[in-house]
């Protein structure tokens, strides 16, 4: 079969999903249509903004659908008219069986972990929060239960000691595009094999990657400094770990984006801030210090520590 004879429907929304679509188009695959989320107002003026995937689709004259409900009969009829041989899902949403079971070659998803580990909505964040030294990307066929289908291909990548979620995201975004292309190449060539995830577990406990909410992101200063450091970088730059700055009787929300850890013995109460007032902020933990490198007060811009200290006095402050 020629590339032009393999009809592909592509589903995705954010920037992460653009790279695989771009590579498929550049490599001559037949994109019968693109599905992305409905437009939403954003920003202070609540202006309608297109998703990155929609912008790409429009720029390349690709047919586009933006269904509010994936079981809508009108949408299903339009989808069937595209006569997809294969569907690809990258950073989209859960699909009903009537959608993922439609093409003859099925539907595969790109997931940002080494399945079966870190099934769920936030695999990059949780891998870093848990102090993993390695993560990766996986292509797998969709089935009834989320992130449980047969694995097609995987690529592993190391997580550096100070890598944050943004760094890992960008690394996986580039690799993910290549992996999607390789997976489609294998399907086209007819030499694809897939492995049930049950055969990949090897007796190791599976770690989940549930959706992250605001309350999930609050820093617990009673933990050891390595755990706190991993927590902060696992949520940076978005949605960002937060705490409260307590000075006297006032409390202000504070986001922390970048830190270093210092394991050391001390006698300070947990959460105590020490600073030279110029370029250093340290927070006492139970077994050392968290050295803050960039942070943001509620309603203000993200700043480096020297920038922050030029306009803020932290003497006598505490993080809680």
Short mmCIF file of C-alpha atoms in Angstrom, two decimals:
data_model
loop_
_atom_site.label_atom_id
_atom_site.label_comp_id
_atom_site.label_asym_id
_atom_site.label_seq_id
_atom_site.Cartn_x
_atom_site.Cartn_y
_atom_site.Cartn_z
CA UNK A 1 0.00 0.00 0.00
CA UNK A 2 1.19 3.50 -0.85
CA UNK A 3 1.21 6.28 1.74
CA UNK A 4 -1.47 8.14 -0.18
CA UNK A 5 -3.75 5.09 0.03
CA UNK A 6 -3.61 4.94 3.86
CA UNK A 7 -6.34 7.28 5.06
CA UNK A 8 -5.44 8.76 8.47
CA UNK A 9 -7.59 10.76 10.87
CA UNK A 10 -5.50 12.67 13.41
CA UNK A 11 -6.78 13.84 16.81
CA UNK A 12 -4.97 16.30 19.06
CA UNK A 13 -5.10 19.78 20.56
CA UNK A 14 -1.97 21.31 22.21
CA UNK A 15 1.48 22.14 20.86
CA UNK A 16 2.68 18.67 21.86
CA UNK A 17 0.36 17.17 19.23
CA UNK A 18 1.61 19.34 16.35
CA UNK A 19 4.98 17.66 15.85
CA UNK A 20 3.65 14.17 14.95
CA UNK A 21 1.09 15.73 12.58
CA UNK A 22 3.77 17.87 10.95
CA UNK A 23 6.01 14.85 10.33
CA UNK A 24 3.16 12.81 8.88
CA UNK A 25 2.31 15.63 6.45
CA UNK A 26 5.95 16.24 5.51
CA UNK A 27 6.46 12.53 4.87
CA UNK A 28 3.60 12.36 2.42
CA UNK A 29 0.91 10.60 4.44
CA UNK A 30 -2.74 11.09 3.56
CA UNK A 31 -4.36 13.03 6.39
CA UNK A 32 -8.06 12.62 5.64
CA UNK A 33 -9.01 14.91 8.50
CA UNK A 34 -8.05 16.45 11.82
CA UNK A 35 -10.13 16.53 15.00
CA UNK A 36 -9.40 19.01 17.77
CA UNK A 37 -11.20 20.60 20.70
CA UNK A 38 -13.76 23.38 20.17
CA UNK A 39 -12.42 26.94 20.28
CA UNK A 40 -12.43 28.60 23.68
CA UNK A 41 -12.06 32.23 24.80
CA UNK A 42 -8.80 32.93 26.59
CA UNK A 43 -6.80 35.83 27.99
CA UNK A 44 -7.98 39.06 29.54
CA UNK A 45 -10.11 39.99 26.54
CA UNK A 46 -11.64 36.52 26.32
CA UNK A 47 -10.76 36.41 22.64
CA UNK A 48 -11.35 33.15 20.79
CA UNK A 49 -8.07 31.30 20.38
CA UNK A 50 -7.42 28.38 18.08
CA UNK A 51 -5.60 25.32 19.37
CA UNK A 52 -2.08 24.77 17.95
CA UNK A 53 -3.36 21.70 16.10
CA UNK A 54 -6.19 23.72 14.51
CA UNK A 55 -3.74 26.41 13.43
CA UNK A 56 -1.56 23.77 11.78
CA UNK A 57 -4.54 22.14 10.08
CA UNK A 58 -5.78 25.45 8.69
CA UNK A 59 -2.30 26.40 7.48
CA UNK A 60 -2.06 23.11 5.56
CA UNK A 61 -5.65 23.02 4.28
CA UNK A 62 -6.52 19.87 6.20
CA UNK A 63 -10.21 19.03 6.76
CA UNK A 64 -11.15 19.84 10.35
CA UNK A 65 -13.82 18.87 12.86
CA UNK A 66 -14.27 20.29 16.40
CA UNK A 67 -17.00 18.24 18.08
CA UNK A 68 -18.25 19.21 21.52
CA UNK A 69 -19.50 15.65 22.06
CA UNK A 70 -17.80 12.63 20.55
CA UNK A 71 -21.03 10.59 20.52
CA UNK A 72 -22.97 13.24 18.62
CA UNK A 73 -24.63 11.45 15.66
CA UNK A 74 -23.78 14.33 13.31
CA UNK A 75 -20.10 14.14 14.24
CA UNK A 76 -20.04 10.34 13.88
CA UNK A 77 -21.59 10.63 10.43
CA UNK A 78 -18.99 13.21 9.37
CA UNK A 79 -16.19 11.06 10.78
CA UNK A 80 -17.37 8.00 8.88
CA UNK A 81 -17.36 10.01 5.66
CA UNK A 82 -13.59 10.41 6.01
CA UNK A 83 -13.27 6.59 5.70
CA UNK A 84 -10.21 6.36 7.92
CA UNK A 85 -8.01 3.28 7.74
CA UNK A 86 -6.18 4.43 10.89
CA UNK A 87 -6.74 6.97 13.66
CA UNK A 88 -3.98 8.57 15.71
CA UNK A 89 -4.56 10.28 19.06
CA UNK A 90 -2.01 12.62 20.65
CA UNK A 91 -2.94 14.73 23.69
CA UNK A 92 -6.65 14.81 22.94
CA UNK A 93 -9.35 13.27 25.13
CA UNK A 94 -10.93 9.91 25.94
CA UNK A 95 -12.67 8.37 22.94
CA UNK A 96 -15.83 6.29 23.02
CA UNK A 97 -15.58 2.82 21.49
CA UNK A 98 -17.77 3.84 18.58
CA UNK A 99 -14.94 6.22 17.57
CA UNK A 100 -11.76 4.28 18.36
CA UNK A 101 -13.11 1.05 16.91
CA UNK A 102 -14.10 2.62 13.58
CA UNK A 103 -10.95 2.22 11.38
CA UNK A 104 -9.85 -1.17 10.06
CA UNK A 105 -6.32 -0.73 11.48
CA UNK A 106 -7.68 0.62 14.77
CA UNK A 107 -6.65 3.71 16.72
CA UNK A 108 -3.33 4.23 18.45
CA UNK A 109 -2.29 6.78 21.05
CA UNK A 110 1.00 8.42 21.96
CA UNK A 111 1.51 8.39 25.74
CA UNK A 112 4.30 10.18 27.60
CA UNK A 113 5.50 7.35 29.82
CA UNK A 114 6.89 3.86 29.55
CA UNK A 115 3.61 2.00 29.82
CA UNK A 116 2.36 0.18 31.79
CA UNK A 117 3.95 2.64 34.26
CA UNK A 118 2.27 6.02 34.79
CA UNK A 119 -1.09 5.47 33.20
CA UNK A 120 -3.19 8.62 33.52
CA UNK A 121 -3.40 12.31 32.71
CA UNK A 122 -0.07 13.63 34.06
CA UNK A 123 2.70 11.06 33.46
CA UNK A 124 5.54 13.55 32.97
CA UNK A 125 4.78 15.37 36.21
CA UNK A 126 4.45 12.25 38.34
CA UNK A 127 7.59 10.58 37.01
CA UNK A 128 9.65 13.61 38.08
CA UNK A 129 7.80 14.08 41.37
CA UNK A 130 8.56 10.44 42.21
CA UNK A 131 12.24 10.94 41.49
CA UNK A 132 12.44 8.64 38.47
CA UNK A 133 15.73 8.60 36.58
CA UNK A 134 14.05 7.54 33.34
CA UNK A 135 10.81 7.99 31.45
CA UNK A 136 9.80 7.75 27.82
CA UNK A 137 7.07 7.60 25.21
CA UNK A 138 4.84 4.77 24.06
CA UNK A 139 2.54 4.14 21.14
CA UNK A 140 -0.29 1.74 21.94
CA UNK A 141 -3.66 0.67 20.60
CA UNK A 142 -6.72 2.08 22.31
CA UNK A 143 -9.06 -0.25 24.12
CA UNK A 144 -11.86 0.05 26.69
CA UNK A 145 -9.80 0.98 29.77
CA UNK A 146 -7.61 4.04 29.62
CA UNK A 147 -3.90 3.52 28.77
CA UNK A 148 -4.14 -0.28 28.92
CA UNK A 149 -4.01 -1.31 25.25
CA UNK A 150 -1.30 -3.36 23.57
CA UNK A 151 2.05 -1.56 23.29
CA UNK A 152 3.41 -1.00 19.79
CA UNK A 153 6.70 0.85 20.33
CA UNK A 154 8.57 2.60 23.13
CA UNK A 155 11.54 4.92 23.49
CA UNK A 156 13.13 5.65 26.88
CA UNK A 157 14.89 8.88 27.87
CA UNK A 158 16.87 9.80 30.99
CA UNK A 159 15.58 12.39 33.46
CA UNK A 160 18.37 14.66 34.67
CA UNK A 161 18.73 15.46 38.35
CA UNK A 162 17.45 19.00 37.82
CA UNK A 163 15.24 18.51 34.76
CA UNK A 164 11.77 19.94 35.20
CA UNK A 165 8.47 18.96 33.57
CA UNK A 166 8.93 21.55 30.83
CA UNK A 167 12.32 20.19 29.80
CA UNK A 168 11.08 16.59 29.71
CA UNK A 169 7.91 17.65 27.87
CA UNK A 170 9.93 19.31 25.09
CA UNK A 171 12.27 16.33 24.79
CA UNK A 172 9.37 13.89 24.50
CA UNK A 173 7.56 16.17 22.05
CA UNK A 174 10.37 15.84 19.50
CA UNK A 175 10.84 12.12 20.09
CA UNK A 176 7.08 11.57 20.04
CA UNK A 177 6.78 12.91 16.52
CA UNK A 178 9.41 10.46 15.29
CA UNK A 179 7.83 7.55 17.16
CA UNK A 180 4.38 8.22 15.68
CA UNK A 181 5.92 8.33 12.20
CA UNK A 182 7.81 5.07 12.81
CA UNK A 183 4.64 3.42 14.10
CA UNK A 184 2.67 4.43 11.00
CA UNK A 185 5.55 3.27 8.79
CA UNK A 186 5.36 -0.15 10.48
CA UNK A 187 1.59 -0.35 9.99
CA UNK A 188 1.98 0.57 6.33
CA UNK A 189 4.73 -2.03 5.85
CA UNK A 190 2.65 -4.71 7.57
CA UNK A 191 5.42 -5.68 9.99
CA UNK A 192 3.91 -4.26 13.17
CA UNK A 193 3.76 -6.36 16.33
CA UNK A 194 2.13 -5.32 19.61
CA UNK A 195 2.57 -6.62 23.15
CA UNK A 196 -0.14 -6.90 25.84
CA UNK A 197 0.81 -4.74 28.81
CA UNK A 198 0.22 -7.67 31.17
CA UNK A 199 3.33 -9.28 29.66
CA UNK A 200 5.43 -6.18 30.41
CA UNK A 201 4.73 -5.76 34.12
CA UNK A 202 7.55 -8.07 35.37
CA UNK A 203 6.13 -8.03 38.90
CA UNK A 204 6.93 -4.34 39.50
CA UNK A 205 4.31 -2.21 41.25
CA UNK A 206 2.57 0.10 38.84
CA UNK A 207 2.65 3.82 39.62
CA UNK A 208 -0.33 5.94 38.52
CA UNK A 209 -0.34 9.43 36.98
CA UNK A 210 -3.67 10.98 38.01
CA UNK A 211 -4.82 14.43 36.98
CA UNK A 212 -3.23 17.25 38.96
CA UNK A 213 -5.36 19.82 40.76
CA UNK A 214 -4.45 23.01 42.62
CA UNK A 215 -4.51 21.27 45.99
CA UNK A 216 -2.13 18.64 44.62
CA UNK A 217 0.47 21.35 44.04
CA UNK A 218 0.90 22.63 47.59
CA UNK A 219 4.40 22.07 48.97
CA UNK A 220 4.73 20.03 52.15
CA UNK A 221 7.78 21.47 53.91
CA UNK A 222 7.82 18.58 56.40
CA UNK A 223 9.25 16.29 53.73
CA UNK A 224 12.95 15.77 53.05
CA UNK A 225 14.62 18.25 50.72
CA UNK A 226 15.15 15.77 47.88
CA UNK A 227 11.41 15.01 47.84
CA UNK A 228 10.54 18.72 47.93
CA UNK A 229 13.01 19.51 45.13
CA UNK A 230 11.55 16.73 42.96
CA UNK A 231 8.03 17.96 43.69
CA UNK A 232 8.82 21.52 42.61
CA UNK A 233 10.59 20.57 39.37
CA UNK A 234 7.87 18.02 38.59
CA UNK A 235 5.32 20.85 38.53
CA UNK A 236 7.47 23.45 36.79
CA UNK A 237 6.72 25.53 34.82
CA UNK A 238 3.08 24.49 34.88
CA UNK A 239 0.90 24.26 36.94
CA UNK A 240 3.67 25.18 39.44
CA UNK A 241 4.18 24.19 43.06
CA UNK A 242 2.90 26.73 45.56
CA UNK A 243 3.15 27.62 49.20
CA UNK A 244 2.22 30.54 51.43
CA UNK A 245 4.60 33.26 52.59
CA UNK A 246 3.84 34.12 56.20
CA UNK A 247 5.11 37.42 57.63
CA UNK A 248 3.57 38.57 60.84
CA UNK A 249 -0.18 38.16 60.48
CA UNK A 250 -0.22 38.27 56.67
CA UNK A 251 -0.11 35.35 54.23
CA UNK A 252 0.52 35.55 50.50
CA UNK A 253 0.49 32.75 47.92
CA UNK A 254 3.88 32.10 46.39
CA UNK A 255 4.74 29.85 43.42
CA UNK A 256 8.18 28.30 43.22
CA UNK A 257 9.60 27.21 39.86
CA UNK A 258 13.29 26.47 40.25
CA UNK A 259 15.28 25.18 43.21
CA UNK A 260 18.42 23.41 44.34
CA UNK A 261 18.66 21.05 47.29
CA UNK A 262 21.22 21.17 50.11
CA UNK A 263 21.32 18.26 52.51
CA UNK A 264 22.65 19.56 55.82
CA UNK A 265 21.98 19.51 59.55
CA UNK A 266 20.52 22.62 61.20
CA UNK A 267 18.38 23.70 64.16
CA UNK A 268 15.94 26.01 62.35
CA UNK A 269 12.19 25.42 62.41
CA UNK A 270 10.89 23.89 59.18
CA UNK A 271 9.88 26.56 56.66
CA UNK A 272 12.17 29.26 58.08
CA UNK A 273 13.53 31.60 55.39
CA UNK A 274 17.16 32.71 55.46
CA UNK A 275 18.38 35.30 52.95
CA UNK A 276 21.25 37.69 52.37
CA UNK A 277 18.78 40.17 50.90
CA UNK A 278 20.57 40.20 47.54
CA UNK A 279 20.76 36.91 45.67
CA UNK A 280 19.98 34.04 48.01
CA UNK A 281 16.81 32.57 49.51
CA UNK A 282 17.00 29.33 51.48
CA UNK A 283 14.13 27.50 53.16
CA UNK A 284 14.77 25.14 56.03
CA UNK A 285 13.60 21.56 55.56
CA UNK A 286 13.87 18.67 57.97
CA UNK A 287 17.22 17.50 56.62
CA UNK A 288 18.63 20.55 54.87
CA UNK A 289 17.65 23.51 52.75
CA UNK A 290 15.74 24.25 49.57
CA UNK A 291 17.59 26.98 47.68
CA UNK A 292 15.10 28.95 45.58
CA UNK A 293 16.19 30.22 42.16
CA UNK A 294 12.94 31.61 40.67
CA UNK A 295 9.53 32.36 42.16
CA UNK A 296 6.34 34.38 41.77
CA UNK A 297 4.13 36.22 44.22
CA UNK A 298 0.37 36.08 43.62
CA UNK A 299 -0.61 38.62 40.97
CA UNK A 300 3.00 39.37 40.04
CA UNK A 301 5.48 38.20 37.39
CA UNK A 302 7.85 35.27 37.74
CA UNK A 303 11.23 36.56 38.89
CA UNK A 304 14.73 35.33 39.58
CA UNK A 305 15.78 35.58 43.22
CA UNK A 306 17.97 38.70 42.71
CA UNK A 307 15.06 40.42 40.91
CA UNK A 308 12.63 39.34 43.62
CA UNK A 309 14.81 40.55 46.50
CA UNK A 310 15.19 44.01 44.98
CA UNK A 311 11.53 44.65 45.75
CA UNK A 312 10.71 42.28 48.62
CA UNK A 313 12.02 41.97 52.16
CA UNK A 314 11.79 38.38 53.44
CA UNK A 315 13.46 38.91 56.81
CA UNK A 316 11.40 37.15 59.48
CA UNK A 317 9.36 35.31 56.87
CA UNK A 318 8.33 31.68 56.83
CA UNK A 319 6.89 29.36 54.17
CA UNK A 320 3.93 27.26 55.29
#
